[in-house]
Amino acid sequence: MSSLSWGTIEPHLPILLVILPLFGSLLTTFLRKGILAWLIALAVTLVLPVFSIALLMKVMETGQPIVYQIGNWPAPVGIVYKVDQLSAYVLTVISLIGAVIMPFARRSVAAEIQEPAQSWYYTMYLLCLCGLLGIVITGDAFNAFVFLEISSLATYVLIAMGRHRRALLAAYQYLIMGTIGATMYIIGIGLLYVVTGTLNFDDLADRLRLAIADPGYRNAVITALGFIFVGVSLKLALFPMHVWLPNAYAYAPSLATAFLAGTATKAAIYLLLRLIFSVFGVALTIDNLPIPQILLVLSIAAMFIASFSAVFEENAKRMLAYSSVAQVGYIMLGVALINQAGLTGALAHIANHAIMKTALFLALGAVFYRIGSVMYSDMAGIGRKMPLTMGAFAVAGIGLMGTPGTAGFISKWYLGIGAIDAGMYSVVFLIVASSLISVIYIGRITEVVWFREPSEAAKTAKEAPLSMLIPLWILALATLYLGFDTRATVDVAAKAAEVLLGGIR
Amino acid sequence: MKEAILEFAQHYNYFITIFLMISGLFIVIARGNLIKKLIGLSLFQTSVYLLYLTPAKIHNGTAPIYDYAYDTYSNPLPHVLMLTAIVVGVATLALGLALVVRIKEAYGTIEEDEIFSKDPEAE
Amino acid sequence: MLTSLTDLTRTMPDADLILAATLIPAAAAFLIPLFYRIPNLREAVTLVASAALATVTWSLYPRIVAGAQPELKIWEVAPGLDLSFKVEPLGMMFALIASTLWIVNSIYSIGYMRANNEPRQTQFYVCFAVAIAATMALAFSGNLFTMFLAYEVLTLSTYPLVTHKATPEAMKAGRVYLVLLVGTSMVLFLPAILLTWGVAGTLNFTAGGIIAPGDLSPLLLGGLLGLFVFGIGKAAVMPVHFWLPAAMVAPTPVSALLHAVAVVKAGVFSVLKVVVYIFGIETLSTTGAGDWLVYVAGFTVIMASIVALRQDNLKKRLAFSTVSQLSYVVLATAILTPISAIGAAMHIAAHAVSKITLFFAAGSIYTAAHKTEISQLNGIGWKMPWTMTAFAIGALAMIGLPPTAGFLGKWFMLQGAVQSEQWFPVTVIVLSTILNAGYFLPILVRAFFMEADPVRLQAAGAQAAHDTHDDDHGEAPFPIVLALTITASMSVLLFLFPDIALDLAKLMVAGG
């Protein structure tokens, strides 16, 4: 038996990314002690970013996608995992977020979930991570569905573990909506399979070019596109298919919210990009359905309507949840522009938003840990008692507003350039106008936590423990750092955007 | 007219699929009872099994077990896919039902409007 | 020690000095909270940092006057988005003003904050230091991105200062402040930068401008200028001036340095810099795209003066006077002649030292007598002679009378307007001078020539019930009097020796 060295692991990184959390989740199922499950989950999640970053660096270096054939079966027969610049980038974002929040998890989960269920929480956490990574890494349309459902089912359970009874209802509502979305997705894939006889993304892409020219198949392809677009849009919470999201995020356990906000919608966005750009191809999409126009309208509606909803929220988690819907709007707006700068902005925002939003939700998790509530009325004056926690919140909040010097600005800058390149000058103003609304909702909570007289709950609060502050500040500082050094986000995003747009030519 | 009927007869299982799909979706949207919603959801998912299996059937094809006596087989792949989809469907249904049990414990009802009247912010 | 420091700075390379200008106040912001238990040491950090900063800026000065324009590119954030500094004459002048006045203001702050027992003093000094760091970065910014970055940091770091008192009124003011300043910068300034990038493909400040007359039609060019002028809300051109009077709830040192010097000057400085180095005076005057700005600025000058006439609250009146005076600078810029641009630059300097004097005086009156309304000031000149004499000098500068610095700026502006035969600005300047006199002279008349009215005083006493020595007070604490005496003398000295500012202003117009 050969020793376990990097050389022997390296060729198998793609599959390891998926099966490590999968086996980890199996292990944690049998544990009765939360702390043991946490240790396993911590070990697994800390290894995953190493793998995904290794993949990312390799792909960026060679410029060629890494194809991994499961069981050595080549493409049409077996399922392949394919890692290109885009998927390596999203994998890195998801695995990094999954790892950074784990030190935070121990105390947060212990406080919010009863002991026998704690290990199940980590089981679901790892399953969800496995599903999300699987969606991004797979090169097979049906396999993507399976991973989508693995992550979704785990997510429903995670949400239902929230303390409030509304968590159950939120989970139920998400289950209904999520299942409809996933089912629509496989209806679309089924139609494509009938037309092309393949499920492999690359083969699909080749055969669809031919199929669309055949009038006998054309309608089936367009219908499939419609089903897939709507189905995946439900999962990524594109306005107005976002109604499941605010309650799900608001009532899930703090850590689950932080994790989902950073990763779940991002994986779904990846899937949509992969399908629209790589499988159908931009030309086919644009010629047959006005998807860019629909995306443009819906994303702008999300940016404004969801942001306005956030302004009037009294529950900080719900406020941030609405903000997430708006931020998904930003990302999809960049996609709708279908040009290099716009897509770069959208992809950069996937990472930037994941970091900022996770930081914000972690800060709320720390507040919940101390005072058991995230209502504005209870959070009044908490900034004076938990200055480090709320300081990180403020930093990430400033990033969310898109202030220069933060990651949020970089995304906005590229979206703006993308809009100018596309000749849509009015969109430039819509982008900046909607970020003004984020100034209002972030400003409002800032005022509450720093300048109001402390509430009863806040008076006795203490600063969060170090195990919470460290992950929180890592993300908060990353928000600032990525505002100055954009090599990790923009450079990779630009390459990924090139790959996506390569499908046009 | 005759052609239309023939067309219908040839594709009748697709029409069944679409009928199941639409009625499933309709139940999910129109019913307020959480169990009935899940029934609708299952119906919706089940329709997809038909959608996949129908084209997998090849005329005069047999079960895809290799034998010298036959040279035409049904396409096995959709069957395998649907096996997975059934598992997913069952898991979803089980989880959904479990949630409904918990909701019943927490709210004392499984009617959507009654739940919302007890907890207006949950909507 | 100071001499060795000056020796050191004299031999330092340009790049190090530029970096030091931003890093010294930033470092102070980190050090101040470490000493929050020992107020004397904490204040010492502020004073030492301000002295060091002034040393740095003043040792850069001779190099700039000699014609150097050192550049420092720190980092490329993304293609086209450089973090870079470039010291040109106008920025040099702004940095000199802000850094010098930071010393004076620190002395004043210490006196004021202690005498009034203000809470959260550590937070106050930290935010102040961050704001100064941002001001330095803005003054030396080498392109629009760096400027925008510093501009936003300045807004965000001064927000806690405006809401310092944490009263409902202060929070409301903070809301107006944040939404208006961040709002205009995001909704107008940022698109303007994006469009500039789209048109010119660069964001660097370049002598003569980066937008050629043929790049955009005059209408679009005028629109882009409008985005910049109103997007830079700190310049307080009507109708985006509301934040300035609202921000007057802040403690007086904040109003003094930030809302008379750093923040508002950052606004007009940015406008001037954009006009000179992005559009180019040439481009705007040949296309006529900037003509409308004369009317908007002129309107603001007159309207703000009329509103100021009606204010009884001393700080409010000063605030509207600031709005009016800022638009002088914008007006001078909009006249689009080199000599009026010199006037604009001169006025930035003159208004800075004079308005800070006025605010210092207002704070001095509040500290010693707990009075905030003009109608309470009868006869106060004899009780607080130093304060009110300084106030008088500041007021004369606002009106534009010699022997104060305010005269010079106005003189150059008028010259520019007359030479280019633009009679509207001439009318505005003359009319507003009368209005300025109309709202400043009555204060002086009250202070020196009217008897204290016992009935009024009783009413005032009811307002400030917690305080008993209303009609029985002397001068303010020594640090306060010292600070306002220094700034008042600066105002006169700048008239007598205008070369420091004038040389820089001429260099700016010459395109260096």
PDB file of N, CA, C and O in Angstrom, chain A residues 242-271:
ATOM      1  N   HIS A 242     -38.225  34.502  -4.555  1.00  0.00           N
ATOM      2  CA  HIS A 242     -37.370  34.544  -3.379  1.00  0.00           C
ATOM      3  C   HIS A 242     -38.164  34.380  -2.091  1.00  0.00           C
ATOM      4  O   HIS A 242     -37.570  34.417  -1.029  1.00  0.00           O
ATOM      5  N   VAL A 243     -39.510  34.194  -2.197  1.00  0.00           N
ATOM      6  CA  VAL A 243     -40.335  34.338  -0.990  1.00  0.00           C
ATOM      7  C   VAL A 243     -39.960  33.350   0.114  1.00  0.00           C
ATOM      8  O   VAL A 243     -40.213  33.602   1.279  1.00  0.00           O
ATOM      9  N   TRP A 244     -39.332  32.239  -0.253  1.00  0.00           N
ATOM     10  CA  TRP A 244     -38.931  31.285   0.779  1.00  0.00           C
ATOM     11  C   TRP A 244     -37.753  31.781   1.598  1.00  0.00           C
ATOM     12  O   TRP A 244     -37.549  31.385   2.726  1.00  0.00           O
ATOM     13  N   LEU A 245     -36.961  32.674   1.007  1.00  0.00           N
ATOM     14  CA  LEU A 245     -35.657  32.971   1.588  1.00  0.00           C
ATOM     15  C   LEU A 245     -35.694  33.769   2.894  1.00  0.00           C
ATOM     16  O   LEU A 245     -35.050  33.366   3.869  1.00  0.00           O
ATOM     17  N   PRO A 246     -36.438  34.878   2.966  1.00  0.00           N
ATOM     18  CA  PRO A 246     -36.342  35.692   4.191  1.00  0.00           C
ATOM     19  C   PRO A 246     -36.651  34.907   5.464  1.00  0.00           C
ATOM     20  O   PRO A 246     -35.882  34.966   6.425  1.00  0.00           O
ATOM     21  N   ASN A 247     -37.738  34.140   5.473  1.00  0.00           N
ATOM     22  CA  ASN A 247     -38.062  33.398   6.686  1.00  0.00           C
ATOM     23  C   ASN A 247     -37.073  32.276   6.941  1.00  0.00           C
ATOM     24  O   ASN A 247     -36.713  31.996   8.083  1.00  0.00           O
ATOM     25  N   ALA A 248     -36.647  31.627   5.861  1.00  0.00           N
ATOM     26  CA  ALA A 248     -35.696  30.534   6.044  1.00  0.00           C
ATOM     27  C   ALA A 248     -34.423  31.050   6.711  1.00  0.00           C
ATOM     28  O   ALA A 248     -33.913  30.450   7.653  1.00  0.00           O
ATOM     29  N   TYR A 249     -33.921  32.173   6.237  1.00  0.00           N
ATOM     30  CA  TYR A 249     -32.702  32.722   6.822  1.00  0.00           C
ATOM     31  C   TYR A 249     -32.966  33.270   8.220  1.00  0.00           C
ATOM     32  O   TYR A 249     -32.104  33.211   9.093  1.00  0.00           O
ATOM     33  N   ALA A 250     -34.155  33.844   8.401  1.00  0.00           N
ATOM     34  CA  ALA A 250     -34.420  34.523   9.675  1.00  0.00           C
ATOM     35  C   ALA A 250     -34.530  33.533  10.820  1.00  0.00           C
ATOM     36  O   ALA A 250     -34.096  33.817  11.927  1.00  0.00           O
ATOM     37  N   TYR A 251     -35.113  32.351  10.589  1.00  0.00           N
ATOM     38  CA  TYR A 251     -35.431  31.469  11.705  1.00  0.00           C
ATOM     39  C   TYR A 251     -34.523  30.246  11.787  1.00  0.00           C
ATOM     40  O   TYR A 251     -34.635  29.462  12.717  1.00  0.00           O
ATOM     41  N   ALA A 252     -33.641  30.079  10.826  1.00  0.00           N
ATOM     42  CA  ALA A 252     -32.682  28.983  10.921  1.00  0.00           C
ATOM     43  C   ALA A 252     -31.707  29.279  12.066  1.00  0.00           C
ATOM     44  O   ALA A 252     -31.581  30.423  12.488  1.00  0.00           O
ATOM     45  N   PRO A 253     -31.018  28.252  12.584  1.00  0.00           N
ATOM     46  CA  PRO A 253     -29.987  28.530  13.585  1.00  0.00           C
ATOM     47  C   PRO A 253     -28.959  29.505  13.014  1.00  0.00           C
ATOM     48  O   PRO A 253     -28.706  29.499  11.810  1.00  0.00           O
ATOM     49  N   SER A 254     -28.371  30.307  13.893  1.00  0.00           N
ATOM     50  CA  SER A 254     -27.480  31.391  13.425  1.00  0.00           C
ATOM     51  C   SER A 254     -26.425  30.894  12.464  1.00  0.00           C
ATOM     52  O   SER A 254     -26.169  31.499  11.419  1.00  0.00           O
ATOM     53  N   LEU A 255     -25.817  29.774  12.824  1.00  0.00           N
ATOM     54  CA  LEU A 255     -24.706  29.318  12.009  1.00  0.00           C
ATOM     55  C   LEU A 255     -25.176  28.825  10.642  1.00  0.00           C
ATOM     56  O   LEU A 255     -24.529  29.066   9.623  1.00  0.00           O
ATOM     57  N   ALA A 256     -26.335  28.168  10.643  1.00  0.00           N
ATOM     58  CA  ALA A 256     -26.873  27.684   9.367  1.00  0.00           C
ATOM     59  C   ALA A 256     -27.142  28.863   8.448  1.00  0.00           C
ATOM     60  O   ALA A 256     -26.841  28.817   7.252  1.00  0.00           O
ATOM     61  N   THR A 257     -27.704  29.935   9.001  1.00  0.00           N
ATOM     62  CA  THR A 257     -27.970  31.108   8.184  1.00  0.00           C
ATOM     63  C   THR A 257     -26.683  31.652   7.589  1.00  0.00           C
ATOM     64  O   THR A 257     -26.616  31.947   6.395  1.00  0.00           O
ATOM     65  N   ALA A 258     -25.670  31.784   8.449  1.00  0.00           N
ATOM     66  CA  ALA A 258     -24.402  32.329   7.969  1.00  0.00           C
ATOM     67  C   ALA A 258     -23.853  31.463   6.839  1.00  0.00           C
ATOM     68  O   ALA A 258     -23.384  31.972   5.819  1.00  0.00           O
ATOM     69  N   PHE A 259     -23.951  30.168   7.007  1.00  0.00           N
ATOM     70  CA  PHE A 259     -23.433  29.251   5.999  1.00  0.00           C
ATOM     71  C   PHE A 259     -24.236  29.336   4.698  1.00  0.00           C
ATOM     72  O   PHE A 259     -23.676  29.503   3.608  1.00  0.00           O
ATOM     73  N   LEU A 260     -25.560  29.258   4.835  1.00  0.00           N
ATOM     74  CA  LEU A 260     -26.407  29.254   3.638  1.00  0.00           C
ATOM     75  C   LEU A 260     -26.300  30.561   2.873  1.00  0.00           C
ATOM     76  O   LEU A 260     -26.218  30.579   1.647  1.00  0.00           O
ATOM     77  N   ALA A 261     -26.283  31.674   3.633  1.00  0.00           N
ATOM     78  CA  ALA A 261     -26.233  32.972   2.961  1.00  0.00           C
ATOM     79  C   ALA A 261     -24.972  33.094   2.120  1.00  0.00           C
ATOM     80  O   ALA A 261     -24.980  33.717   1.061  1.00  0.00           O
ATOM     81  N   GLY A 262     -23.890  32.486   2.614  1.00  0.00           N
ATOM     82  CA  GLY A 262     -22.649  32.618   1.879  1.00  0.00           C
ATOM     83  C   GLY A 262     -22.533  31.657   0.716  1.00  0.00           C
ATOM     84  O   GLY A 262     -21.818  31.923  -0.240  1.00  0.00           O
ATOM     85  N   THR A 263     -23.214  30.511   0.795  1.00  0.00           N
ATOM     86  CA  THR A 263     -22.896  29.460  -0.159  1.00  0.00           C
ATOM     87  C   THR A 263     -24.061  28.961  -1.015  1.00  0.00           C
ATOM     88  O   THR A 263     -23.897  28.740  -2.209  1.00  0.00           O
ATOM     89  N   ALA A 264     -25.239  28.790  -0.389  1.00  0.00           N
ATOM     90  CA  ALA A 264     -26.295  28.035  -1.077  1.00  0.00           C
ATOM     91  C   ALA A 264     -26.726  28.696  -2.375  1.00  0.00           C
ATOM     92  O   ALA A 264     -26.739  28.056  -3.438  1.00  0.00           O
ATOM     93  N   THR A 265     -27.066  29.985  -2.307  1.00  0.00           N
ATOM     94  CA  THR A 265     -27.511  30.640  -3.531  1.00  0.00           C
ATOM     95  C   THR A 265     -26.378  30.716  -4.538  1.00  0.00           C
ATOM     96  O   THR A 265     -26.619  30.703  -5.747  1.00  0.00           O
ATOM     97  N   LYS A 266     -25.135  30.749  -4.041  1.00  0.00           N
ATOM     98  CA  LYS A 266     -23.991  30.870  -4.948  1.00  0.00           C
ATOM     99  C   LYS A 266     -23.861  29.614  -5.818  1.00  0.00           C
ATOM    100  O   LYS A 266     -23.565  29.701  -7.010  1.00  0.00           O
ATOM    101  N   ALA A 267     -24.073  28.443  -5.192  1.00  0.00           N
ATOM    102  CA  ALA A 267     -23.984  27.209  -5.972  1.00  0.00           C
ATOM    103  C   ALA A 267     -25.069  27.186  -7.045  1.00  0.00           C
ATOM    104  O   ALA A 267     -24.828  26.764  -8.184  1.00  0.00           O
ATOM    105  N   ALA A 268     -26.266  27.646  -6.679  1.00  0.00           N
ATOM    106  CA  ALA A 268     -27.351  27.662  -7.668  1.00  0.00           C
ATOM    107  C   ALA A 268     -27.044  28.637  -8.795  1.00  0.00           C
ATOM    108  O   ALA A 268     -27.326  28.368  -9.969  1.00  0.00           O
ATOM    109  N   ILE A 269     -26.447  29.782  -8.427  1.00  0.00           N
ATOM    110  CA  ILE A 269     -26.066  30.743  -9.472  1.00  0.00           C
ATOM    111  C   ILE A 269     -25.052  30.104 -10.415  1.00  0.00           C
ATOM    112  O   ILE A 269     -25.137  30.248 -11.635  1.00  0.00           O
ATOM    113  N   TYR A 270     -24.109  29.389  -9.829  1.00  0.00           N
ATOM    114  CA  TYR A 270     -23.124  28.692 -10.653  1.00  0.00           C
ATOM    115  C   TYR A 270     -23.827  27.770 -11.648  1.00  0.00           C
ATOM    116  O   TYR A 270     -23.505  27.748 -12.845  1.00  0.00           O
ATOM    117  N   LEU A 271     -24.796  27.003 -11.149  1.00  0.00           N
ATOM    118  CA  LEU A 271     -25.472  26.039 -12.011  1.00  0.00           C
ATOM    119  C   LEU A 271     -26.161  26.750 -13.175  1.00  0.00           C
ATOM    120  O   LEU A 271     -26.091  26.301 -14.330  1.00  0.00           O
TER     121      LEU A 271
END
